[in-house]
Amino acid sequence: MQSLLLDRTLGNITPLQFAATITESYYLQLYQSAKHSVFPSNCHQNASVNSLSLESSDYRFLLSGCADSSIKLWDLRQEETQREENEIDAQKFDHPSLYDSFDYDNPISTFANIATIPRKSHHSFGISTIQWWPHDTGMFVSSSFDHTVKIWDTNELSPVHSFNLDSRVYSIDISGKDDSGLVATGSDQPFIRLLDLRSTSSSHTLQGHKGKTLVVKWHPINSNMLASGGYDGEVKIWDIRRSNSCLARLDMLRTNIQNTSSDNLTKSSVKAHSGPVNGLVWDESGTILYTAGNDDKVRVWDMISSLAPPINKLINFGPLTRNKYPQTIPILLNPKGESELQYLLFPSESSEVFVFRTIDGKMETRLSRKGSKNIGRTCSMVNAGPFSATYYCGTMDGEIISWAPKWNKPDLNEIVDKSNDFDLATEILRKQEFAAKGHALMVYDSGLG
């Protein structure tokens, strides 16, 4: 660390290189937060936390949507004291090796729940997806198994419009690249319905799946392009401007440019997975698409190497990716540029979250829950912001778990006489930690990240 700080001061490395090196080391030491910067125990009363959404303006306000139809709003910069911290806790906090001794069920302080929309008050069945309006925090959108998609006014915490889709809604995604105001929806129907927030009507539908549509994701750059995954094992790429909207179907047998014809739109045997596809995520440039299916596979697709259908890159993520969940699951990429290698987070049926390197599928870390409730699988995830390596995960048993890196601090009792110099030594260590973290966050705050 001292050599990195020196290189940064001398200008031998750029601020971005420094921040990426620090954040890279975070992913080797992710721990479950136990005392501070956590959510209250059983914050959703044993009901599954189906969806989480963190606004990207300040990374401060978090929405959580629950299977009991309730919605909660959290302030991640405000904490409420739950109990007093004793000296033993303080010593354990300085040593990550002692984390297993923490009382994970009784934190010292928790994030503030600043608003709650009670169960059954607006949605009559569970929330399937909740998502902030991409441009500000004045609005958010929720979908439910009660067949509706609701548009909410954040200030009033009440819906201003409701779309009735006449079928269970599994997934929604808001087009965030421009102000088109389109919301893509995946439901029990074999087609995707696009909702126009400006006209409060359904603009048109995209037909082609055989069976229900489990997941939809807009392209991060091209606001007219959409990916969808269905119960039929297919992944389709759509251009909503075209009359024949389907651009391509992903074929797991297509592993190079030569082994498939350029037109597979009319074939009946084209599948991306051997089972239903319930997870999609684009990389930030839109050149790579990651898919997850009930065949326990995660596949990586090269979207730009040729004009022909996308290519299966054949990256093997190992035998531990268990995925039999019949609804949408979250697969998540860490922000591009915050680390030298990019990582994919995958929630397994075993209740663990696996962190894989996207370049070769090698597992970097496995996140195992601690505490008395440690068996519920993760069903929602969000990143806390660039260069933070912090993640919030909602579980099937009503918990929201915080994962974050921790600094391995030296034992103050071994360095100084606690009776005389404890306060001074503490201040020195705090300044060193603040300096290192400050350098890592400087790139993001200054806009260089």
CSV table of C-alpha atoms in Angstrom, one decimal:
chain,number,residue,atom,x,y,z
A,1,MET,CA,0.0,0.0,0.0
A,2,GLN,CA,2.8,2.5,0.9
A,3,SER,CA,4.5,1.8,-2.4
A,4,LEU,CA,1.3,2.4,-4.3
A,5,LEU,CA,0.7,5.7,-2.5
A,6,LEU,CA,4.3,6.7,-3.3
A,7,ASP,CA,3.9,5.9,-7.0
A,8,ARG,CA,0.6,7.8,-7.1
A,9,THR,CA,2.2,10.8,-5.5
A,10,LEU,CA,5.2,10.7,-7.9
A,11,GLY,CA,2.9,10.3,-10.9
A,12,ASN,CA,4.3,6.9,-11.8
A,13,ILE,CA,0.7,5.6,-12.1
A,14,THR,CA,-2.5,7.4,-13.0
A,15,PRO,CA,-5.4,7.9,-10.6
A,16,LEU,CA,-7.4,5.4,-12.6
A,17,GLN,CA,-4.6,2.8,-12.4
A,18,PHE,CA,-4.3,3.4,-8.7
A,19,ALA,CA,-8.0,3.1,-8.1
A,20,ALA,CA,-8.3,-0.1,-10.2
A,21,THR,CA,-5.4,-1.7,-8.3
A,22,ILE,CA,-7.0,-1.0,-4.9
A,23,THR,CA,-10.4,-2.1,-6.0
A,24,GLU,CA,-9.0,-5.3,-7.5
A,25,SER,CA,-7.6,-6.2,-4.0
A,26,TYR,CA,-11.1,-5.6,-2.5
A,27,TYR,CA,-12.5,-8.6,-4.4
A,28,LEU,CA,-10.1,-11.0,-2.7
A,29,GLN,CA,-11.4,-9.9,0.7
A,30,LEU,CA,-15.2,-9.5,0.6
A,31,TYR,CA,-16.8,-10.0,4.0
A,32,GLN,CA,-20.4,-10.0,5.2
A,33,SER,CA,-20.9,-6.8,7.1
A,34,ALA,CA,-22.0,-7.4,10.7
A,35,LYS,CA,-22.0,-4.3,12.9
A,36,HIS,CA,-22.4,-1.2,10.8
A,37,SER,CA,-23.6,-0.4,7.2
A,38,VAL,CA,-26.1,-3.3,7.4
A,39,PHE,CA,-29.8,-3.7,7.2
A,40,PRO,CA,-32.0,-4.6,10.2
A,41,SER,CA,-32.4,-8.3,10.9
A,42,ASN,CA,-35.4,-9.8,9.1
A,43,CYS,CA,-36.2,-6.5,7.6
A,44,HIS,CA,-38.9,-8.0,5.4
A,45,GLN,CA,-40.5,-10.3,7.9
A,46,ASN,CA,-39.4,-13.6,6.3
A,47,ALA,CA,-40.8,-12.7,2.9
A,48,SER,CA,-38.6,-13.0,-0.1
A,49,VAL,CA,-36.8,-9.8,-1.2
A,50,ASN,CA,-37.5,-10.2,-4.9
A,51,SER,CA,-36.0,-7.0,-6.2
A,52,LEU,CA,-33.5,-4.3,-5.3
A,53,SER,CA,-32.8,-1.0,-7.1
A,54,LEU,CA,-30.2,1.6,-6.2
A,55,GLU,CA,-30.4,5.0,-7.8
A,56,SER,CA,-27.3,5.9,-9.8
A,57,SER,CA,-27.2,9.6,-9.2
A,58,ASP,CA,-25.8,9.5,-5.6
A,59,TYR,CA,-25.9,5.8,-4.8
A,60,ARG,CA,-27.8,6.7,-1.7
A,61,PHE,CA,-31.4,5.6,-1.9
A,62,LEU,CA,-32.3,1.9,-2.2
A,63,LEU,CA,-35.7,0.4,-3.0
A,64,SER,CA,-36.6,-3.1,-2.0
A,65,GLY,CA,-39.6,-5.0,-3.3
A,66,CYS,CA,-40.9,-8.0,-1.4
A,67,ALA,CA,-43.0,-11.1,-2.1
A,68,ASP,CA,-45.6,-9.9,0.4
A,69,SER,CA,-46.2,-6.9,-1.9
A,70,SER,CA,-44.6,-4.4,0.4
A,71,ILE,CA,-42.0,-1.8,-0.8
A,72,LYS,CA,-39.3,-0.1,1.4
A,73,LEU,CA,-37.1,2.9,0.8
A,74,TRP,CA,-33.7,2.9,2.5
A,75,ASP,CA,-31.2,5.8,3.0
A,76,LEU,CA,-27.7,4.3,2.8
A,77,ARG,CA,-26.1,7.4,4.3
A,78,GLN,CA,-28.2,7.5,7.4
A,79,GLU,CA,-27.9,4.8,10.2
A,80,GLU,CA,-30.0,4.2,13.2
A,81,THR,CA,-28.3,2.9,16.4
A,82,GLN,CA,-29.5,-0.5,17.6
A,83,ARG,CA,-27.2,-1.2,20.6
A,84,GLU,CA,-24.0,0.0,22.2
A,85,GLU,CA,-20.6,-1.2,21.0
A,86,ASN,CA,-18.5,-2.8,23.6
A,87,GLU,CA,-14.7,-3.1,23.8
A,88,ILE,CA,-14.7,-6.8,22.6
A,89,ASP,CA,-16.7,-5.8,19.5
A,90,ALA,CA,-14.2,-3.0,18.8
A,91,GLN,CA,-11.3,-5.4,18.9
A,92,LYS,CA,-13.0,-7.9,16.5
A,93,PHE,CA,-13.8,-5.1,14.1
A,94,ASP,CA,-10.1,-4.6,13.5
A,95,HIS,CA,-9.4,-8.2,12.6
A,96,PRO,CA,-11.3,-9.8,9.7
A,97,SER,CA,-10.0,-13.2,10.8
A,98,LEU,CA,-12.4,-12.9,13.9
A,99,TYR,CA,-15.5,-12.2,11.8
A,100,ASP,CA,-17.0,-15.6,12.5
A,101,SER,CA,-17.3,-14.6,16.1
A,102,PHE,CA,-19.6,-11.6,15.3
A,103,ASP,CA,-23.2,-11.5,16.3
A,104,TYR,CA,-24.7,-11.1,12.8
A,105,ASP,CA,-28.2,-11.0,14.1
A,106,ASN,CA,-27.7,-8.0,16.4
A,107,PRO,CA,-25.9,-5.1,14.5
A,108,ILE,CA,-24.8,-2.0,16.3
A,109,SER,CA,-26.3,0.4,13.7
A,110,THR,CA,-28.5,-0.2,10.6
A,111,PHE,CA,-29.5,1.7,7.5
A,112,ALA,CA,-32.5,3.9,8.0
A,113,ASN,CA,-35.8,2.8,6.6
A,114,ILE,CA,-37.2,6.2,5.6
A,115,ALA,CA,-40.5,5.0,4.0
A,116,THR,CA,-42.6,1.9,3.7
A,117,ILE,CA,-45.4,1.0,1.4
A,118,PRO,CA,-47.4,-1.6,3.4
A,119,ARG,CA,-48.3,-5.0,1.9
A,120,LYS,CA,-51.6,-5.2,0.0
A,121,SER,CA,-51.9,-1.4,0.0
A,122,HIS,CA,-51.4,-1.0,-3.8
A,123,HIS,CA,-50.1,-4.3,-5.2
A,124,SER,CA,-52.3,-7.3,-4.2
A,125,PHE,CA,-49.6,-9.9,-4.9
A,126,GLY,CA,-45.8,-10.0,-4.6
A,127,ILE,CA,-43.4,-7.5,-6.3
A,128,SER,CA,-41.4,-9.2,-9.1
A,129,THR,CA,-39.3,-6.2,-10.1
A,130,ILE,CA,-38.7,-2.7,-8.9
A,131,GLN,CA,-36.6,-0.1,-10.7
A,132,TRP,CA,-35.7,3.6,-10.4
A,133,TRP,CA,-36.4,5.9,-13.2
A,134,PRO,CA,-32.8,6.2,-14.6
A,135,HIS,CA,-32.6,10.0,-14.8
A,136,ASP,CA,-33.7,11.1,-11.3
A,137,THR,CA,-35.2,9.8,-8.1
A,138,GLY,CA,-38.6,11.4,-8.5
A,139,MET,CA,-40.1,8.3,-10.0
A,140,PHE,CA,-39.8,4.5,-9.9
A,141,VAL,CA,-41.6,1.6,-11.6
A,142,SER,CA,-42.8,-1.7,-10.0
A,143,SER,CA,-44.2,-4.9,-11.5
A,144,SER,CA,-46.1,-7.6,-9.7
A,145,PHE,CA,-47.6,-11.0,-10.0
A,146,ASP,CA,-51.0,-9.3,-9.7
A,147,HIS,CA,-50.7,-8.6,-13.5
A,148,THR,CA,-49.9,-4.9,-13.1
A,149,VAL,CA,-47.0,-2.5,-13.7
A,150,LYS,CA,-47.3,0.7,-11.6
A,151,ILE,CA,-45.6,4.1,-12.0
A,152,TRP,CA,-44.8,5.8,-8.7
A,153,ASP,CA,-44.3,9.3,-7.5
A,154,THR,CA,-41.5,9.1,-5.0
A,155,ASN,CA,-42.4,12.2,-3.1
A,156,GLU,CA,-46.0,11.1,-2.6
A,157,LEU,CA,-45.2,7.4,-2.4
A,158,SER,CA,-48.3,6.6,-4.4
A,159,PRO,CA,-48.8,5.2,-7.9
A,160,VAL,CA,-49.7,7.8,-10.6
A,161,HIS,CA,-50.6,5.2,-13.2
A,162,SER,CA,-51.2,1.5,-13.5
A,163,PHE,CA,-50.8,-0.8,-16.5
A,164,ASN,CA,-52.9,-4.0,-16.5
A,165,LEU,CA,-51.1,-6.7,-18.6
A,166,ASP,CA,-53.6,-9.5,-17.8
A,167,SER,CA,-50.8,-11.9,-16.9
A,168,ARG,CA,-48.1,-12.4,-14.2
A,169,VAL,CA,-45.2,-10.0,-14.8
A,170,TYR,CA,-41.8,-11.6,-14.2
A,171,SER,CA,-39.4,-8.9,-15.3
A,172,ILE,CA,-39.3,-5.2,-16.4
A,173,ASP,CA,-36.5,-3.0,-17.7
A,174,ILE,CA,-36.6,0.7,-18.3
A,175,SER,CA,-34.9,2.1,-21.4
A,176,GLY,CA,-32.4,4.4,-19.8
A,177,LYS,CA,-30.2,5.7,-22.6
A,178,ASP,CA,-32.6,8.4,-23.7
A,179,ASP,CA,-35.9,9.9,-22.6
A,180,SER,CA,-38.0,7.4,-24.7
A,181,GLY,CA,-39.9,6.3,-21.6
A,182,LEU,CA,-40.3,2.7,-22.8
A,183,VAL,CA,-40.6,-0.1,-20.3
A,184,ALA,CA,-40.1,-3.7,-21.6
A,185,THR,CA,-42.0,-6.4,-19.8
A,186,GLY,CA,-41.7,-10.1,-19.6
A,187,SER,CA,-44.7,-12.1,-18.5
A,188,ASP,CA,-46.6,-15.3,-18.7
A,189,GLN,CA,-47.4,-14.5,-22.4
A,190,PRO,CA,-45.1,-15.6,-25.3
A,191,PHE,CA,-44.5,-12.0,-26.3
A,192,ILE,CA,-42.9,-8.9,-24.9
A,193,ARG,CA,-45.0,-5.8,-24.3
A,194,LEU,CA,-43.5,-2.3,-24.5
A,195,LEU,CA,-45.2,0.3,-22.3
A,196,ASP,CA,-44.9,4.0,-23.2
A,197,LEU,CA,-44.8,6.2,-20.1
A,198,ARG,CA,-45.4,9.3,-22.1
A,199,SER,CA,-48.7,8.2,-23.6
A,200,THR,CA,-49.5,5.7,-20.7
A,201,SER,CA,-50.3,3.1,-23.3
A,202,SER,CA,-48.8,-0.1,-24.7
A,203,SER,CA,-46.8,0.9,-27.7
A,204,HIS,CA,-46.5,-2.5,-29.4
A,205,THR,CA,-45.5,-6.1,-28.8
A,206,LEU,CA,-42.6,-8.3,-29.8
A,207,GLN,CA,-43.8,-11.8,-30.6
A,208,GLY,CA,-41.6,-14.9,-31.0
A,209,HIS,CA,-41.1,-16.8,-27.8
A,210,LYS,CA,-42.8,-20.2,-27.2
A,211,GLY,CA,-44.1,-19.9,-23.7
A,212,LYS,CA,-43.6,-17.3,-21.0
A,213,THR,CA,-40.9,-14.6,-21.2
A,214,LEU,CA,-38.8,-14.6,-18.0
A,215,VAL,CA,-36.3,-11.8,-18.4
A,216,VAL,CA,-35.8,-8.7,-20.6
A,217,LYS,CA,-32.8,-6.3,-20.8
A,218,TRP,CA,-32.3,-3.2,-22.9
A,219,HIS,CA,-29.0,-2.7,-24.6
A,220,PRO,CA,-26.8,-0.2,-22.6
A,221,ILE,CA,-25.9,1.9,-25.7
A,222,ASN,CA,-28.5,1.3,-28.4
A,223,SER,CA,-31.9,2.4,-26.9
A,224,ASN,CA,-33.7,0.5,-29.7
A,225,MET,CA,-32.1,-2.9,-29.0
A,226,LEU,CA,-33.5,-5.4,-26.5
A,227,ALA,CA,-32.6,-8.9,-25.3
A,228,SER,CA,-35.1,-11.4,-23.9
A,229,GLY,CA,-34.9,-14.8,-22.4
A,230,GLY,CA,-37.8,-17.3,-22.4
A,231,TYR,CA,-39.1,-20.5,-20.9
A,232,ASP,CA,-38.4,-22.1,-24.3
A,233,GLY,CA,-34.6,-21.8,-23.7
A,234,GLU,CA,-34.2,-19.1,-26.4
A,235,VAL,CA,-32.5,-15.7,-26.2
A,236,LYS,CA,-33.6,-13.3,-28.8
A,237,ILE,CA,-32.2,-9.9,-29.8
A,238,TRP,CA,-34.8,-7.3,-31.0
A,239,ASP,CA,-34.7,-4.0,-32.8
A,240,ILE,CA,-38.0,-2.3,-31.9
A,241,ARG,CA,-37.8,0.0,-35.0
A,242,ARG,CA,-38.2,-2.9,-37.5
A,243,SER,CA,-41.5,-4.5,-38.6
A,244,ASN,CA,-39.7,-7.8,-38.3
A,245,SER,CA,-38.2,-7.0,-35.0
A,246,CYS,CA,-36.2,-10.1,-34.2
A,247,LEU,CA,-32.6,-9.5,-35.2
A,248,ALA,CA,-31.0,-12.7,-34.0
A,249,ARG,CA,-31.5,-15.9,-32.0
A,250,LEU,CA,-28.6,-17.1,-29.8
A,251,ASP,CA,-27.4,-20.6,-30.7
A,252,MET,CA,-25.3,-22.5,-28.1
A,253,LEU,CA,-23.9,-24.6,-31.0
A,254,ARG,CA,-22.5,-21.6,-32.8
A,255,THR,CA,-18.9,-21.4,-31.5
A,256,ASN,CA,-17.2,-19.8,-34.4
A,257,ILE,CA,-18.1,-17.8,-37.6
A,258,GLN,CA,-17.9,-20.8,-39.9
A,259,ASN,CA,-20.1,-23.5,-38.3
A,260,THR,CA,-23.5,-21.9,-38.8
A,261,SER,CA,-25.3,-20.1,-41.6
A,262,SER,CA,-26.0,-16.4,-41.1
A,263,ASP,CA,-29.8,-16.7,-40.9
A,264,ASN,CA,-31.2,-18.9,-38.1
A,265,LEU,CA,-34.4,-16.9,-37.6
A,266,THR,CA,-36.6,-19.6,-39.2
A,267,LYS,CA,-35.0,-22.7,-37.7
A,268,SER,CA,-36.9,-24.6,-35.0
A,269,SER,CA,-33.9,-26.1,-33.1
A,270,VAL,CA,-32.0,-22.9,-32.1
A,271,LYS,CA,-31.6,-22.6,-28.4
A,272,ALA,CA,-29.2,-20.7,-26.1
A,273,HIS,CA,-29.8,-23.0,-23.1
A,274,SER,CA,-31.2,-26.5,-22.6
A,275,GLY,CA,-33.6,-25.1,-20.1
A,276,PRO,CA,-35.5,-21.9,-19.4
A,277,VAL,CA,-33.4,-18.7,-19.6
A,278,ASN,CA,-34.0,-16.6,-16.4
A,279,GLY,CA,-30.9,-14.4,-16.2
A,280,LEU,CA,-29.4,-11.8,-18.6
A,281,VAL,CA,-26.9,-9.0,-18.3
A,282,TRP,CA,-25.0,-6.9,-20.8
A,283,ASP,CA,-21.6,-5.5,-20.3
A,284,GLU,CA,-21.4,-1.7,-20.2
A,285,SER,CA,-20.3,-1.4,-23.9
A,286,GLY,CA,-23.0,-3.8,-25.1
A,287,THR,CA,-20.5,-6.0,-26.9
A,288,ILE,CA,-20.9,-9.0,-24.6
A,289,LEU,CA,-24.1,-10.6,-23.3
A,290,TYR,CA,-24.2,-13.0,-20.3
A,291,THR,CA,-27.1,-15.5,-20.0
A,292,ALA,CA,-28.1,-18.0,-17.3
A,293,GLY,CA,-30.5,-20.9,-17.6
A,294,ASN,CA,-32.1,-23.7,-15.7
A,295,ASP,CA,-29.5,-26.1,-17.4
A,296,ASP,CA,-27.1,-24.8,-14.7
A,297,LYS,CA,-25.0,-23.0,-17.3
A,298,VAL,CA,-23.8,-19.4,-17.7
A,299,ARG,CA,-22.9,-18.6,-21.3
A,300,VAL,CA,-21.0,-15.6,-22.7
A,301,TRP,CA,-21.9,-14.3,-26.2
A,302,ASP,CA,-19.7,-12.2,-28.5
A,303,MET,CA,-22.2,-9.8,-30.0
A,304,ILE,CA,-20.0,-7.9,-32.5
A,305,SER,CA,-17.4,-10.3,-34.1
A,306,SER,CA,-19.4,-10.9,-37.2
A,307,LEU,CA,-22.6,-9.9,-38.9
A,308,ALA,CA,-23.9,-13.5,-38.4
A,309,PRO,CA,-25.7,-14.5,-35.2
A,310,PRO,CA,-23.7,-14.0,-32.0
A,311,ILE,CA,-21.0,-16.5,-31.0
A,312,ASN,CA,-20.9,-18.7,-27.9
A,313,LYS,CA,-17.4,-18.0,-26.4
A,314,LEU,CA,-17.4,-21.4,-24.6
A,315,ILE,CA,-16.3,-20.0,-21.2
A,316,ASN,CA,-16.7,-22.6,-18.5
A,317,PHE,CA,-17.8,-21.3,-15.1
A,318,GLY,CA,-17.5,-24.6,-13.4
A,319,PRO,CA,-19.9,-27.2,-11.8
A,320,LEU,CA,-21.2,-25.0,-9.0
A,321,THR,CA,-23.6,-22.8,-10.9
A,322,ARG,CA,-26.8,-24.4,-9.7
A,323,ASN,CA,-29.9,-22.6,-11.1
A,324,LYS,CA,-33.3,-24.3,-11.0
A,325,TYR,CA,-35.3,-21.2,-9.9
A,326,PRO,CA,-38.4,-21.0,-12.1
A,327,GLN,CA,-38.4,-17.1,-12.2
A,328,THR,CA,-35.9,-14.4,-12.9
A,329,ILE,CA,-32.5,-14.5,-11.1
A,330,PRO,CA,-30.0,-11.7,-10.8
A,331,ILE,CA,-26.6,-12.1,-12.5
A,332,LEU,CA,-24.5,-9.0,-12.0
A,333,LEU,CA,-21.3,-7.5,-13.4
A,334,ASN,CA,-19.1,-5.2,-11.4
A,335,PRO,CA,-18.7,-1.7,-12.9
A,336,LYS,CA,-16.3,-1.7,-15.8
A,337,GLY,CA,-13.0,0.0,-15.2
A,338,GLU,CA,-13.0,-0.3,-11.4
A,339,SER,CA,-10.8,-3.4,-11.6
A,340,GLU,CA,-8.3,-4.7,-14.1
A,341,LEU,CA,-10.4,-7.8,-14.6
A,342,GLN,CA,-14.2,-7.8,-14.7
A,343,TYR,CA,-16.2,-10.0,-12.4
A,344,LEU,CA,-19.6,-11.8,-12.7
A,345,LEU,CA,-21.6,-12.4,-9.5
A,346,PHE,CA,-23.9,-15.4,-9.6
A,347,PRO,CA,-26.3,-16.5,-6.9
A,348,SER,CA,-26.4,-20.3,-6.6
A,349,GLU,CA,-29.1,-22.5,-5.2
A,350,SER,CA,-26.8,-23.3,-2.3
A,351,SER,CA,-27.4,-19.8,-0.9
A,352,GLU,CA,-23.8,-18.8,-1.8
A,353,VAL,CA,-22.9,-16.0,-4.2
A,354,PHE,CA,-20.0,-16.9,-6.5
A,355,VAL,CA,-17.7,-14.3,-7.9
A,356,PHE,CA,-16.2,-15.4,-11.3
A,357,ARG,CA,-13.6,-13.8,-13.5
A,358,THR,CA,-15.4,-13.1,-16.8
A,359,ILE,CA,-12.2,-13.6,-18.9
A,360,ASP,CA,-11.9,-17.3,-18.1
A,361,GLY,CA,-14.7,-18.3,-15.7
A,362,LYS,CA,-12.4,-18.9,-12.8
A,363,MET,CA,-14.0,-18.5,-9.4
A,364,GLU,CA,-12.4,-15.7,-7.5
A,365,THR,CA,-14.5,-15.7,-4.3
A,366,ARG,CA,-17.4,-17.5,-2.8
A,367,LEU,CA,-19.6,-15.5,-0.4
A,368,SER,CA,-21.2,-17.6,2.3
A,369,ARG,CA,-23.8,-16.2,4.7
A,370,LYS,CA,-23.2,-16.0,8.4
A,371,GLY,CA,-25.6,-15.7,11.3
A,372,SER,CA,-28.5,-17.8,12.5
A,373,LYS,CA,-30.4,-17.5,9.1
A,374,ASN,CA,-27.9,-18.7,6.5
A,375,ILE,CA,-29.7,-20.9,4.1
A,376,GLY,CA,-32.0,-18.6,2.0
A,377,ARG,CA,-30.8,-18.2,-1.6
A,378,THR,CA,-30.1,-14.8,-3.0
A,379,CYS,CA,-32.8,-13.5,-5.3
A,380,SER,CA,-31.8,-9.9,-5.9
A,381,MET,CA,-28.5,-8.0,-6.0
A,382,VAL,CA,-27.2,-4.4,-6.6
A,383,ASN,CA,-23.8,-2.8,-6.6
A,384,ALA,CA,-23.2,0.1,-4.2
A,385,GLY,CA,-21.3,2.2,-6.7
A,386,PRO,CA,-18.1,2.3,-8.7
A,387,PHE,CA,-14.8,1.6,-6.8
A,388,SER,CA,-16.7,0.4,-3.7
A,389,ALA,CA,-16.7,-3.4,-4.2
A,390,THR,CA,-19.8,-3.3,-2.0
A,391,TYR,CA,-23.0,-5.3,-2.8
A,392,TYR,CA,-26.4,-5.6,-1.3
A,393,CYS,CA,-28.2,-9.0,-1.7
A,394,GLY,CA,-31.8,-9.7,-1.0
A,395,THR,CA,-32.7,-13.3,0.1
A,396,MET,CA,-35.6,-15.6,0.1
A,397,ASP,CA,-36.0,-15.4,3.9
A,398,GLY,CA,-36.5,-11.7,4.2
A,399,GLU,CA,-32.9,-10.5,4.7
A,400,ILE,CA,-30.8,-7.9,2.9
A,401,ILE,CA,-27.1,-8.9,3.3
A,402,SER,CA,-24.2,-6.4,2.9
A,403,TRP,CA,-20.9,-7.5,1.4
A,404,ALA,CA,-17.9,-5.2,1.5
A,405,PRO,CA,-14.1,-5.3,1.7
A,406,LYS,CA,-12.5,-4.8,5.1
A,407,TRP,CA,-9.0,-3.5,6.0
A,408,ASN,CA,-6.8,-5.8,8.0
A,409,LYS,CA,-5.7,-3.3,10.7
A,410,PRO,CA,-2.9,-4.1,13.1
A,411,ASP,CA,-3.6,-4.7,16.8
A,412,LEU,CA,-3.1,-1.4,18.6
A,413,ASN,CA,-2.2,-3.2,21.8
A,414,GLU,CA,0.9,-4.7,20.1
A,415,ILE,CA,2.1,-1.3,18.8
A,416,VAL,CA,1.6,1.2,21.6
A,417,ASP,CA,0.8,1.5,25.2
A,418,LYS,CA,-3.0,1.7,25.2
A,419,SER,CA,-3.1,3.7,28.4
A,420,ASN,CA,-1.1,6.6,27.0
A,421,ASP,CA,-1.1,6.6,23.2
A,422,PHE,CA,-4.3,4.8,22.2
A,423,ASP,CA,-6.1,7.9,20.9
A,424,LEU,CA,-3.0,9.1,18.9
A,425,ALA,CA,-2.5,5.7,17.3
A,426,THR,CA,-6.1,5.3,16.4
A,427,GLU,CA,-6.1,8.7,14.7
A,428,ILE,CA,-3.0,7.8,12.7
A,429,LEU,CA,-4.5,4.5,11.5
A,430,ARG,CA,-7.8,6.3,10.6
A,431,LYS,CA,-5.9,8.9,8.5
A,432,GLN,CA,-3.9,6.2,6.7
A,433,GLU,CA,-7.1,4.3,5.9
A,434,PHE,CA,-8.9,7.5,4.8
A,435,ALA,CA,-6.0,8.4,2.5
A,436,ALA,CA,-6.0,5.0,0.7
A,437,LYS,CA,-9.8,4.9,0.3
A,438,GLY,CA,-9.8,8.6,-0.8
A,439,HIS,CA,-7.4,7.9,-3.6
A,440,ALA,CA,-9.5,5.0,-4.8
A,441,LEU,CA,-12.7,7.0,-4.8
A,442,MET,CA,-11.0,10.1,-6.3
A,443,VAL,CA,-11.3,8.8,-9.9
A,444,TYR,CA,-15.1,8.3,-9.6
A,445,ASP,CA,-15.8,11.6,-7.8
A,446,SER,CA,-13.8,13.6,-10.3
A,447,GLY,CA,-15.5,12.0,-13.3
A,448,LEU,CA,-12.4,10.2,-14.6
A,449,GLY,CA,-13.9,6.8,-13.9
